[in-house]
């Protein structure tokens, strides 16, 4: 009986730790998840790590569907990303990525600045500013 109790307590402990770790993802980890799934069929997995401000006050499900439609039409793909910098001050954080994306206009190199805030113990993307965009011209065969 004691062995069963110990196993049960151990299981409860691991479940508890798992639930807590969900809330302990760093701003850099949140942005890494965003970078992996934005523009893919897995976009819904990042919605809970965004604020209403980021989603233009749209409910998560509506934001995912609307954004997915636009990105699909643009043939949007994230090609490469590299973390440049990150900084946390209290309940606010900034994470900067250098990225390369592809859309109907061609490849674009750009810097993405993510502003995150901590809400209820979870870091969430509140704003994304894209700067330093450089379009690689399409080289079409004639």
Short mmCIF file of C-alpha atoms in Angstrom, two decimals:
data_model
loop_
_atom_site.label_atom_id
_atom_site.label_comp_id
_atom_site.label_asym_id
_atom_site.label_seq_id
_atom_site.Cartn_x
_atom_site.Cartn_y
_atom_site.Cartn_z
CA UNK A 1 0.00 0.00 0.00
CA UNK A 2 2.82 2.41 0.82
CA UNK A 3 4.44 1.76 -2.56
CA UNK A 4 1.19 2.65 -4.35
CA UNK A 5 0.90 5.85 -2.30
CA UNK A 6 4.47 6.84 -3.13
CA UNK A 7 3.90 6.19 -6.82
CA UNK A 8 0.70 8.23 -6.73
CA UNK A 9 2.45 11.15 -4.99
CA UNK A 10 5.30 10.96 -7.49
CA UNK A 11 2.81 11.08 -10.36
CA UNK A 12 1.02 14.07 -8.82
CA UNK A 13 4.38 15.82 -8.39
CA UNK A 14 5.33 15.33 -12.06
CA UNK A 15 1.93 16.56 -13.22
CA UNK A 16 2.27 19.62 -10.97
CA UNK A 17 5.78 20.39 -12.26
CA UNK A 18 4.57 19.95 -15.83
CA UNK A 19 1.71 22.41 -15.30
CA UNK A 20 3.99 24.96 -13.66
CA UNK A 21 6.63 24.69 -16.38
CA UNK A 22 3.93 25.65 -18.89
CA UNK A 23 3.81 29.06 -17.20
CA UNK A 24 7.60 29.37 -16.84
CA UNK A 25 8.50 29.54 -20.53
CA UNK A 26 10.98 32.37 -21.05
CA UNK A 27 10.29 35.22 -23.48
CA UNK A 28 12.96 33.78 -25.77
CA UNK A 29 11.25 30.37 -25.70
CA UNK A 30 7.86 31.95 -26.53
CA UNK A 31 9.40 33.74 -29.51
CA UNK A 32 11.11 30.50 -30.60
CA UNK A 33 7.72 28.76 -30.59
CA UNK A 34 6.21 31.66 -32.55
CA UNK A 35 9.07 31.45 -35.04
CA UNK A 36 8.49 27.73 -35.57
CA UNK A 37 4.72 27.79 -36.03
CA UNK A 38 3.78 31.21 -37.46
CA UNK A 39 2.50 30.72 -40.97
CA UNK A 40 2.06 26.96 -40.54
CA UNK A 41 -0.93 24.78 -39.79
CA UNK A 42 0.23 24.78 -36.13
CA UNK A 43 -0.45 28.50 -35.60
CA UNK A 44 -3.16 27.82 -33.05
CA UNK A 45 -0.47 26.60 -30.63
CA UNK A 46 0.95 30.13 -30.31
CA UNK A 47 -2.39 31.93 -29.89
CA UNK A 48 -2.44 31.45 -26.12
CA UNK A 49 0.98 33.15 -25.94
CA UNK A 50 -0.33 36.36 -27.52
CA UNK A 51 -2.29 39.24 -26.02
CA UNK A 52 -5.52 40.72 -27.32
CA UNK A 53 -3.46 43.75 -28.32
CA UNK A 54 -1.27 41.59 -30.57
CA UNK A 55 -4.36 39.95 -32.09
CA UNK A 56 -6.10 43.31 -32.72
CA UNK A 57 -8.66 42.44 -30.02
CA UNK A 58 -9.75 39.35 -31.98
CA UNK A 59 -10.53 36.11 -30.15
CA UNK A 60 -7.70 33.58 -30.52
CA UNK A 61 -9.59 31.32 -32.92
CA UNK A 62 -10.62 34.21 -35.18
CA UNK A 63 -7.07 35.60 -35.21
CA UNK A 64 -5.65 32.20 -36.20
CA UNK A 65 -8.13 31.73 -39.06
CA UNK A 66 -7.88 35.31 -40.38
CA UNK A 67 -4.08 35.37 -40.19
CA UNK A 68 -3.76 31.91 -41.73
CA UNK A 69 -5.90 32.97 -44.73
CA UNK A 70 -3.76 36.05 -45.38
CA UNK A 71 -0.46 34.20 -44.99
CA UNK A 72 -1.64 31.36 -47.23
CA UNK A 73 -2.62 33.83 -49.95
CA UNK A 74 0.84 35.46 -49.67
CA UNK A 75 2.56 32.05 -49.81
CA UNK A 76 4.29 33.12 -46.58
CA UNK A 77 7.11 30.99 -45.18
CA UNK A 78 9.67 31.66 -42.46
CA UNK A 79 13.01 30.49 -43.86
CA UNK A 80 15.74 31.39 -41.37
CA UNK A 81 15.90 33.05 -37.98
CA UNK A 82 18.64 34.03 -35.59
CA UNK A 83 18.29 35.48 -32.10
CA UNK A 84 20.06 38.85 -31.91
CA UNK A 85 19.22 40.08 -28.40
CA UNK A 86 16.81 39.73 -25.51
CA UNK A 87 16.18 41.71 -22.35
CA UNK A 88 13.81 41.32 -19.41
CA UNK A 89 12.85 44.13 -17.05
CA UNK A 90 10.20 43.18 -14.52
CA UNK A 91 7.04 42.13 -16.35
CA UNK A 92 8.25 43.36 -19.75
CA UNK A 93 10.66 41.79 -22.20
CA UNK A 94 12.08 42.44 -25.65
CA UNK A 95 13.38 39.74 -27.98
CA UNK A 96 15.02 40.59 -31.32
CA UNK A 97 15.32 38.18 -34.25
CA UNK A 98 17.00 38.52 -37.62
CA UNK A 99 14.77 36.59 -40.00
CA UNK A 100 14.36 35.71 -43.62
CA UNK A 101 10.87 35.13 -44.95
CA UNK A 102 9.45 34.24 -48.32
CA UNK A 103 6.22 35.64 -49.73
CA UNK A 104 4.84 36.29 -53.21
CA UNK A 105 7.15 39.31 -53.54
CA UNK A 106 10.27 37.20 -52.99
CA UNK A 107 12.65 36.70 -50.09
CA UNK A 108 12.89 39.38 -47.43
CA UNK A 109 15.57 39.78 -44.76
CA UNK A 110 14.20 41.66 -41.77
CA UNK A 111 14.65 42.35 -38.10
CA UNK A 112 11.70 41.44 -35.85
CA UNK A 113 11.37 43.08 -32.45
CA UNK A 114 8.99 41.22 -30.12
CA UNK A 115 7.59 43.04 -27.09
CA UNK A 116 6.29 40.66 -24.43
CA UNK A 117 4.45 41.20 -21.17
CA UNK A 118 3.89 38.83 -18.30
CA UNK A 119 0.19 38.13 -17.66
CA UNK A 120 -0.88 35.76 -14.91
CA UNK A 121 2.63 34.33 -14.72
CA UNK A 122 2.89 33.63 -18.47
CA UNK A 123 4.93 35.59 -21.00
CA UNK A 124 2.82 36.74 -23.96
CA UNK A 125 3.68 38.53 -27.18
CA UNK A 126 2.05 41.95 -27.03
CA UNK A 127 3.54 43.59 -30.10
CA UNK A 128 5.75 42.77 -33.08
CA UNK A 129 7.64 45.47 -34.96
CA UNK A 130 9.35 44.59 -38.24
CA UNK A 131 12.30 46.80 -39.27
CA UNK A 132 15.26 46.85 -41.66
CA UNK A 133 13.42 45.03 -44.43
CA UNK A 134 15.53 44.18 -47.47
CA UNK A 135 13.84 42.53 -50.44
CA UNK A 136 15.95 40.11 -52.45
CA UNK A 137 14.80 40.71 -56.00
CA UNK A 138 13.32 37.80 -57.89
CA UNK A 139 15.51 36.52 -60.65
CA UNK A 140 13.09 35.25 -63.24
CA UNK A 141 14.24 33.35 -66.31
CA UNK A 142 13.37 34.96 -69.61
#
